């Protein structure tokens, strides 16, 4: 089945220690998104890619970076995690035509110690 | 500004009873409306959408939603709730002001279905 995969599902990192979260998709969608979600709140968009075109949200901290080496893969890099970065990180994809509904991965829950 | 409101933080319903989760929206132009469901420790899952056409939209797991243009609402409904429907539900609208790739999510409504 076509899907969005996130690894790892759970990640523990130390305060200030860089961490990378990964996302892959078999849907062949042009657009990939990274969201941060805290405590059952609405997902907060960090950035999205339209193919290789990177679009950063104005309020996304510089501590968060992303890479998309090809259509299938996208990475979220947190350069110096703080305690406030502990959250669920969700990857999603969508088409560039039609109704634009998004398909989400299962998420990576990040703990910062 | 485009926005989505879910006026209820929580909805409680008994199993077998009908359920409604409310959503109102504010958009410029024609709305693209969505409902997503999130189970514990999982990503969001697309349930249904309204783009155009019939005001009653049917989706996954027996859910449906009614688009009401005059009331700018898009309420999620199910005729008979199941305990397994207990989850967090998000209403969302496509953000047409930003080229269409972004989605504005409501704050979410937690549904509890009691056996």
PDB file of C-alpha atoms in Angstrom:
ATOM      1  CA  UNK A   1       0.000   0.000   0.000  1.00  0.00           C
ATOM      2  CA  UNK A   2       1.134   3.501  -0.772  1.00  0.00           C
ATOM      3  CA  UNK A   3       2.020   5.309   2.393  1.00  0.00           C
ATOM      4  CA  UNK A   4       4.014   7.831   4.384  1.00  0.00           C
ATOM      5  CA  UNK A   5       6.638   6.338   6.676  1.00  0.00           C
ATOM      6  CA  UNK A   6       8.394   8.056   9.552  1.00  0.00           C
ATOM      7  CA  UNK A   7      11.432   6.811  11.400  1.00  0.00           C
ATOM      8  CA  UNK A   8      11.985   6.469  14.208  1.00  0.00           C
ATOM      9  CA  UNK A   9       8.577   6.428  15.890  1.00  0.00           C
ATOM     10  CA  UNK A  10      10.141   7.484  19.179  1.00  0.00           C
ATOM     11  CA  UNK A  11      13.331   9.492  19.557  1.00  0.00           C
ATOM     12  CA  UNK A  12      15.076  10.555  22.726  1.00  0.00           C
ATOM     13  CA  UNK A  13      17.819  13.150  22.504  1.00  0.00           C
ATOM     14  CA  UNK A  14      19.769  15.236  24.948  1.00  0.00           C
ATOM     15  CA  UNK A  15      19.431  18.964  25.335  1.00  0.00           C
ATOM     16  CA  UNK A  16      21.540  20.592  22.635  1.00  0.00           C
ATOM     17  CA  UNK A  17      22.385  17.366  20.802  1.00  0.00           C
ATOM     18  CA  UNK A  18      21.461  17.490  17.099  1.00  0.00           C
ATOM     19  CA  UNK A  19      18.797  15.093  15.948  1.00  0.00           C
ATOM     20  CA  UNK A  20      17.411  14.103  12.546  1.00  0.00           C
ATOM     21  CA  UNK A  21      13.963  12.742  11.863  1.00  0.00           C
ATOM     22  CA  UNK A  22      13.183  11.059   8.564  1.00  0.00           C
ATOM     23  CA  UNK A  23      10.166  10.694   6.352  1.00  0.00           C
ATOM     24  CA  UNK A  24       9.637   8.706   3.186  1.00  0.00           C
ATOM     25  CA  UNK A  25       6.669   8.324   0.898  1.00  0.00           C
ATOM     26  CA  UNK A  26       5.557   5.915  -1.785  1.00  0.00           C
ATOM     27  CA  UNK A  27       2.702   8.137  -2.987  1.00  0.00           C
ATOM     28  CA  UNK A  28       4.907  10.063  -5.427  1.00  0.00           C
ATOM     29  CA  UNK A  29       3.423  13.342  -4.214  1.00  0.00           C
ATOM     30  CA  UNK A  30       5.163  16.582  -5.089  1.00  0.00           C
ATOM     31  CA  UNK A  31       4.503  18.343  -1.798  1.00  0.00           C
ATOM     32  CA  UNK A  32       5.906  17.263   1.561  1.00  0.00           C
ATOM     33  CA  UNK A  33       5.232  18.967   4.882  1.00  0.00           C
ATOM     34  CA  UNK A  34       6.670  18.925   8.377  1.00  0.00           C
ATOM     35  CA  UNK A  35       4.407  19.739  11.313  1.00  0.00           C
ATOM     36  CA  UNK A  36       5.013  20.064  15.035  1.00  0.00           C
ATOM     37  CA  UNK A  37       2.196  18.977  17.312  1.00  0.00           C
ATOM     38  CA  UNK A  38       2.092  19.479  21.059  1.00  0.00           C
ATOM     39  CA  UNK A  39      -0.385  18.049  23.554  1.00  0.00           C
ATOM     40  CA  UNK A  40      -3.233  17.245  21.165  1.00  0.00           C
ATOM     41  CA  UNK A  41      -3.186  20.760  19.753  1.00  0.00           C
ATOM     42  CA  UNK A  42      -3.619  21.514  16.074  1.00  0.00           C
ATOM     43  CA  UNK A  43      -0.541  20.632  14.027  1.00  0.00           C
ATOM     44  CA  UNK A  44       1.726  23.619  13.455  1.00  0.00           C
ATOM     45  CA  UNK A  45       3.304  23.827  10.024  1.00  0.00           C
ATOM     46  CA  UNK A  46       7.083  24.249  10.145  1.00  0.00           C
ATOM     47  CA  UNK A  47       7.829  24.175   6.424  1.00  0.00           C
ATOM     48  CA  UNK A  48       6.901  22.478   3.180  1.00  0.00           C
ATOM     49  CA  UNK A  49       8.535  21.499  -0.067  1.00  0.00           C
ATOM     50  CA  UNK A  50       6.996  21.751  -3.499  1.00  0.00           C
ATOM     51  CA  UNK A  51       9.392  19.441  -5.317  1.00  0.00           C
ATOM     52  CA  UNK A  52      12.745  20.968  -4.312  1.00  0.00           C
ATOM     53  CA  UNK A  53      11.288  24.399  -3.654  1.00  0.00           C
ATOM     54  CA  UNK A  54      11.586  24.979   0.108  1.00  0.00           C
ATOM     55  CA  UNK A  55       9.003  27.122   1.892  1.00  0.00           C
ATOM     56  CA  UNK A  56       9.692  28.111   5.469  1.00  0.00           C
ATOM     57  CA  UNK A  57       7.002  29.424   7.791  1.00  0.00           C
ATOM     58  CA  UNK A  58       7.816  32.871   9.144  1.00  0.00           C
ATOM     59  CA  UNK A  59       7.668  31.747  12.767  1.00  0.00           C
ATOM     60  CA  UNK A  60       9.691  28.539  12.392  1.00  0.00           C
ATOM     61  CA  UNK A  61      12.816  28.853  14.545  1.00  0.00           C
ATOM     62  CA  UNK A  62      16.207  28.770  12.813  1.00  0.00           C
ATOM     63  CA  UNK A  63      16.962  25.738  14.953  1.00  0.00           C
ATOM     64  CA  UNK A  64      14.794  23.715  12.574  1.00  0.00           C
ATOM     65  CA  UNK A  65      16.128  22.811   9.143  1.00  0.00           C
ATOM     66  CA  UNK A  66      14.983  20.444   6.427  1.00  0.00           C
ATOM     67  CA  UNK A  67      16.382  18.560   3.477  1.00  0.00           C
ATOM     68  CA  UNK A  68      14.663  16.847   0.598  1.00  0.00           C
ATOM     69  CA  UNK A  69      17.240  14.940  -1.441  1.00  0.00           C
ATOM     70  CA  UNK A  70      14.651  13.386  -3.754  1.00  0.00           C
ATOM     71  CA  UNK A  71      10.889  13.046  -4.234  1.00  0.00           C
ATOM     72  CA  UNK A  72      10.571  10.186  -1.779  1.00  0.00           C
ATOM     73  CA  UNK A  73      12.562  11.396   1.208  1.00  0.00           C
ATOM     74  CA  UNK A  74      12.477  14.396   3.499  1.00  0.00           C
ATOM     75  CA  UNK A  75      14.424  15.050   6.697  1.00  0.00           C
ATOM     76  CA  UNK A  76      13.880  17.317   9.667  1.00  0.00           C
ATOM     77  CA  UNK A  77      17.048  18.440  11.432  1.00  0.00           C
ATOM     78  CA  UNK A  78      16.904  20.038  14.852  1.00  0.00           C
ATOM     79  CA  UNK A  79      20.314  21.570  15.380  1.00  0.00           C
ATOM     80  CA  UNK A  80      20.208  22.207  19.123  1.00  0.00           C
ATOM     81  CA  UNK A  81      17.073  20.763  20.681  1.00  0.00           C
ATOM     82  CA  UNK A  82      15.656  22.514  23.691  1.00  0.00           C
ATOM     83  CA  UNK A  83      13.165  21.199  26.197  1.00  0.00           C
ATOM     84  CA  UNK A  84      10.459  23.161  24.390  1.00  0.00           C
ATOM     85  CA  UNK A  85      11.060  21.165  21.215  1.00  0.00           C
ATOM     86  CA  UNK A  86       9.699  17.999  22.762  1.00  0.00           C
ATOM     87  CA  UNK A  87       6.659  17.204  20.639  1.00  0.00           C
ATOM     88  CA  UNK A  88       5.180  14.912  18.027  1.00  0.00           C
ATOM     89  CA  UNK A  89       6.598  15.646  14.581  1.00  0.00           C
ATOM     90  CA  UNK A  90       4.355  14.790  11.677  1.00  0.00           C
ATOM     91  CA  UNK A  91       5.291  14.414   8.045  1.00  0.00           C
ATOM     92  CA  UNK A  92       2.609  14.717   5.384  1.00  0.00           C
ATOM     93  CA  UNK A  93       2.308  14.743   1.611  1.00  0.00           C
ATOM     94  CA  UNK A  94      -0.146  16.033  -0.933  1.00  0.00           C
ATOM     95  CA  UNK A  95      -0.642  16.347  -4.661  1.00  0.00           C
ATOM     96  CA  UNK A  96      -0.297  19.623  -6.492  1.00  0.00           C
ATOM     97  CA  UNK A  97      -3.688  19.363  -8.150  1.00  0.00           C
ATOM     98  CA  UNK A  98      -7.167  18.354  -7.199  1.00  0.00           C
ATOM     99  CA  UNK A  99      -8.328  18.778  -3.650  1.00  0.00           C
ATOM    100  CA  UNK A 100      -4.986  18.877  -1.834  1.00  0.00           C
ATOM    101  CA  UNK A 101      -5.916  16.602   1.066  1.00  0.00           C
ATOM    102  CA  UNK A 102      -2.881  15.598   3.030  1.00  0.00           C
ATOM    103  CA  UNK A 103      -1.634  12.132   3.861  1.00  0.00           C
ATOM    104  CA  UNK A 104       0.165  11.850   7.161  1.00  0.00           C
ATOM    105  CA  UNK A 105       2.773   9.531   8.521  1.00  0.00           C
ATOM    106  CA  UNK A 106       2.419   8.021  12.007  1.00  0.00           C
ATOM    107  CA  UNK A 107       4.640  10.688  13.536  1.00  0.00           C
ATOM    108  CA  UNK A 108       7.846  10.719  15.565  1.00  0.00           C
ATOM    109  CA  UNK A 109       7.549  11.542  19.230  1.00  0.00           C
ATOM    110  CA  UNK A 110      10.625  13.466  20.313  1.00  0.00           C
ATOM    111  CA  UNK A 111      11.701  13.570  23.939  1.00  0.00           C
ATOM    112  CA  UNK A 112      14.447  15.979  25.027  1.00  0.00           C
ATOM    113  CA  UNK A 113      16.247  15.146  28.267  1.00  0.00           C
TER     114      UNK A 113
ATOM    115  CA  UNK B   1      -8.252  36.105   7.131  1.00  0.00           C
ATOM    116  CA  UNK B   2      -9.065  32.476   6.541  1.00  0.00           C
ATOM    117  CA  UNK B   3      -9.875  30.460   9.609  1.00  0.00           C
ATOM    118  CA  UNK B   4     -11.560  27.381  11.002  1.00  0.00           C
ATOM    119  CA  UNK B   5     -13.363  27.177  14.331  1.00  0.00           C
ATOM    120  CA  UNK B   6     -14.318  24.094  16.291  1.00  0.00           C
ATOM    121  CA  UNK B   7     -16.427  25.451  19.123  1.00  0.00           C
ATOM    122  CA  UNK B   8     -16.356  22.311  21.273  1.00  0.00           C
ATOM    123  CA  UNK B   9     -13.201  21.047  22.952  1.00  0.00           C
ATOM    124  CA  UNK B  10     -14.931  17.774  23.737  1.00  0.00           C
ATOM    125  CA  UNK B  11     -18.031  15.892  22.677  1.00  0.00           C
ATOM    126  CA  UNK B  12     -19.459  13.020  24.701  1.00  0.00           C
ATOM    127  CA  UNK B  13     -21.920  10.561  23.202  1.00  0.00           C
ATOM    128  CA  UNK B  14     -23.235   7.124  24.081  1.00  0.00           C
ATOM    129  CA  UNK B  15     -22.497   4.222  21.787  1.00  0.00           C
ATOM    130  CA  UNK B  16     -25.264   3.760  19.244  1.00  0.00           C
ATOM    131  CA  UNK B  17     -26.375   7.388  19.413  1.00  0.00           C
ATOM    132  CA  UNK B  18     -25.827   9.838  16.580  1.00  0.00           C
ATOM    133  CA  UNK B  19     -22.856  12.154  16.882  1.00  0.00           C
ATOM    134  CA  UNK B  20     -22.104  15.620  15.562  1.00  0.00           C
ATOM    135  CA  UNK B  21     -18.791  17.452  15.717  1.00  0.00           C
ATOM    136  CA  UNK B  22     -19.152  21.097  14.762  1.00  0.00           C
ATOM    137  CA  UNK B  23     -17.001  23.215  12.479  1.00  0.00           C
ATOM    138  CA  UNK B  24     -17.387  26.686  11.033  1.00  0.00           C
ATOM    139  CA  UNK B  25     -15.079  28.340   8.556  1.00  0.00           C
ATOM    140  CA  UNK B  26     -14.170  31.665   7.046  1.00  0.00           C
ATOM    141  CA  UNK B  27     -12.531  31.708   3.615  1.00  0.00           C
ATOM    142  CA  UNK B  28     -12.259  33.923   0.605  1.00  0.00           C
ATOM    143  CA  UNK B  29     -13.625  32.247  -2.478  1.00  0.00           C
ATOM    144  CA  UNK B  30     -14.891  28.696  -2.692  1.00  0.00           C
ATOM    145  CA  UNK B  31     -13.938  26.554   0.290  1.00  0.00           C
ATOM    146  CA  UNK B  32     -12.043  23.280   0.164  1.00  0.00           C
ATOM    147  CA  UNK B  33     -13.014  21.661   3.473  1.00  0.00           C
ATOM    148  CA  UNK B  34     -11.664  18.563   5.182  1.00  0.00           C
ATOM    149  CA  UNK B  35     -12.064  16.413   8.254  1.00  0.00           C
ATOM    150  CA  UNK B  36      -9.172  14.470   9.735  1.00  0.00           C
ATOM    151  CA  UNK B  37      -9.119  12.045  12.663  1.00  0.00           C
ATOM    152  CA  UNK B  38      -6.212  11.352  14.978  1.00  0.00           C
ATOM    153  CA  UNK B  39      -5.953   8.293  17.195  1.00  0.00           C
ATOM    154  CA  UNK B  40      -3.550   8.310  20.168  1.00  0.00           C
ATOM    155  CA  UNK B  41       0.120   8.450  19.191  1.00  0.00           C
ATOM    156  CA  UNK B  42      -0.698   8.383  15.491  1.00  0.00           C
ATOM    157  CA  UNK B  43      -0.678  10.836  12.623  1.00  0.00           C
ATOM    158  CA  UNK B  44      -3.771  12.482  11.244  1.00  0.00           C
ATOM    159  CA  UNK B  45      -5.915  10.403   8.919  1.00  0.00           C
ATOM    160  CA  UNK B  46      -7.993  11.934   6.146  1.00  0.00           C
ATOM    161  CA  UNK B  47     -11.730  11.230   6.610  1.00  0.00           C
ATOM    162  CA  UNK B  48     -13.580  13.218   3.979  1.00  0.00           C
ATOM    163  CA  UNK B  49     -13.630  16.401   1.959  1.00  0.00           C
ATOM    164  CA  UNK B  50     -15.974  18.896   0.349  1.00  0.00           C
ATOM    165  CA  UNK B  51     -14.892  20.561  -2.861  1.00  0.00           C
ATOM    166  CA  UNK B  52     -18.088  21.044  -4.818  1.00  0.00           C
ATOM    167  CA  UNK B  53     -21.320  19.248  -5.563  1.00  0.00           C
ATOM    168  CA  UNK B  54     -23.652  17.623  -3.069  1.00  0.00           C
ATOM    169  CA  UNK B  55     -23.748  19.288   0.301  1.00  0.00           C
ATOM    170  CA  UNK B  56     -23.741  15.928   2.080  1.00  0.00           C
ATOM    171  CA  UNK B  57     -20.350  14.274   1.757  1.00  0.00           C
ATOM    172  CA  UNK B  58     -19.704  10.686   2.731  1.00  0.00           C
ATOM    173  CA  UNK B  59     -16.350   9.496   3.969  1.00  0.00           C
ATOM    174  CA  UNK B  60     -14.530   6.696   5.723  1.00  0.00           C
ATOM    175  CA  UNK B  61     -15.855   4.598   8.636  1.00  0.00           C
ATOM    176  CA  UNK B  62     -19.459   5.687   8.128  1.00  0.00           C
ATOM    177  CA  UNK B  63     -18.785   9.370   8.714  1.00  0.00           C
ATOM    178  CA  UNK B  64     -20.424  12.100   6.700  1.00  0.00           C
ATOM    179  CA  UNK B  65     -20.354  15.873   6.749  1.00  0.00           C
ATOM    180  CA  UNK B  66     -22.847  18.487   5.743  1.00  0.00           C
ATOM    181  CA  UNK B  67     -21.692  21.629   3.982  1.00  0.00           C
ATOM    182  CA  UNK B  68     -23.889  24.641   4.684  1.00  0.00           C
ATOM    183  CA  UNK B  69     -22.838  27.702   2.735  1.00  0.00           C
ATOM    184  CA  UNK B  70     -25.235  30.145   4.373  1.00  0.00           C
ATOM    185  CA  UNK B  71     -24.086  29.156   7.856  1.00  0.00           C
ATOM    186  CA  UNK B  72     -20.449  28.630   6.750  1.00  0.00           C
ATOM    187  CA  UNK B  73     -20.464  25.311   8.543  1.00  0.00           C
ATOM    188  CA  UNK B  74     -19.144  21.847   7.810  1.00  0.00           C
ATOM    189  CA  UNK B  75     -20.308  19.615  10.667  1.00  0.00           C
ATOM    190  CA  UNK B  76     -19.129  16.030  10.921  1.00  0.00           C
ATOM    191  CA  UNK B  77     -21.814  13.429  11.603  1.00  0.00           C
ATOM    192  CA  UNK B  78     -22.327   9.752  12.125  1.00  0.00           C
ATOM    193  CA  UNK B  79     -25.731   8.085  12.596  1.00  0.00           C
ATOM    194  CA  UNK B  80     -24.548   5.557  15.182  1.00  0.00           C
ATOM    195  CA  UNK B  81     -21.381   6.103  17.207  1.00  0.00           C
ATOM    196  CA  UNK B  82     -18.942   3.341  18.099  1.00  0.00           C
ATOM    197  CA  UNK B  83     -16.563   3.231  21.054  1.00  0.00           C
ATOM    198  CA  UNK B  84     -13.764   2.926  18.503  1.00  0.00           C
ATOM    199  CA  UNK B  85     -14.706   6.358  17.109  1.00  0.00           C
ATOM    200  CA  UNK B  86     -13.229   7.929  20.232  1.00  0.00           C
ATOM    201  CA  UNK B  87     -10.407  10.120  18.932  1.00  0.00           C
ATOM    202  CA  UNK B  88      -9.358  13.681  18.185  1.00  0.00           C
ATOM    203  CA  UNK B  89     -11.064  15.248  15.173  1.00  0.00           C
ATOM    204  CA  UNK B  90      -9.730  18.189  13.183  1.00  0.00           C
ATOM    205  CA  UNK B  91     -11.658  20.289  10.725  1.00  0.00           C
ATOM    206  CA  UNK B  92      -9.486  21.984   8.113  1.00  0.00           C
ATOM    207  CA  UNK B  93      -9.664  24.326   5.140  1.00  0.00           C
ATOM    208  CA  UNK B  94      -7.326  24.779   2.239  1.00  0.00           C
ATOM    209  CA  UNK B  95      -5.484  28.092   2.495  1.00  0.00           C
ATOM    210  CA  UNK B  96      -6.119  29.574  -0.934  1.00  0.00           C
ATOM    211  CA  UNK B  97      -4.191  32.729  -0.042  1.00  0.00           C
ATOM    212  CA  UNK B  98      -0.863  30.894  -0.187  1.00  0.00           C
ATOM    213  CA  UNK B  99      -1.051  29.078  -3.475  1.00  0.00           C
ATOM    214  CA  UNK B 100      -3.173  26.268  -2.089  1.00  0.00           C
ATOM    215  CA  UNK B 101      -0.580  23.944  -0.580  1.00  0.00           C
ATOM    216  CA  UNK B 102      -1.185  24.891   2.996  1.00  0.00           C
ATOM    217  CA  UNK B 103      -4.013  23.752   5.237  1.00  0.00           C
ATOM    218  CA  UNK B 104      -5.482  25.640   8.149  1.00  0.00           C
ATOM    219  CA  UNK B 105      -6.502  23.308  10.965  1.00  0.00           C
ATOM    220  CA  UNK B 106      -9.051  23.899  13.659  1.00  0.00           C
ATOM    221  CA  UNK B 107      -8.069  23.424  17.288  1.00  0.00           C
ATOM    222  CA  UNK B 108      -9.541  19.946  17.372  1.00  0.00           C
ATOM    223  CA  UNK B 109     -12.466  18.301  19.149  1.00  0.00           C
ATOM    224  CA  UNK B 110     -11.992  15.264  21.305  1.00  0.00           C
ATOM    225  CA  UNK B 111     -14.791  12.744  20.892  1.00  0.00           C
ATOM    226  CA  UNK B 112     -15.563  10.317  23.701  1.00  0.00           C
ATOM    227  CA  UNK B 113     -17.969   7.498  22.926  1.00  0.00           C
ATOM    228  CA  UNK B 114     -19.138   5.694  26.041  1.00  0.00           C
ATOM    229  CA  UNK B 115     -20.185   2.053  25.927  1.00  0.00           C
TER     230      UNK B 115
END
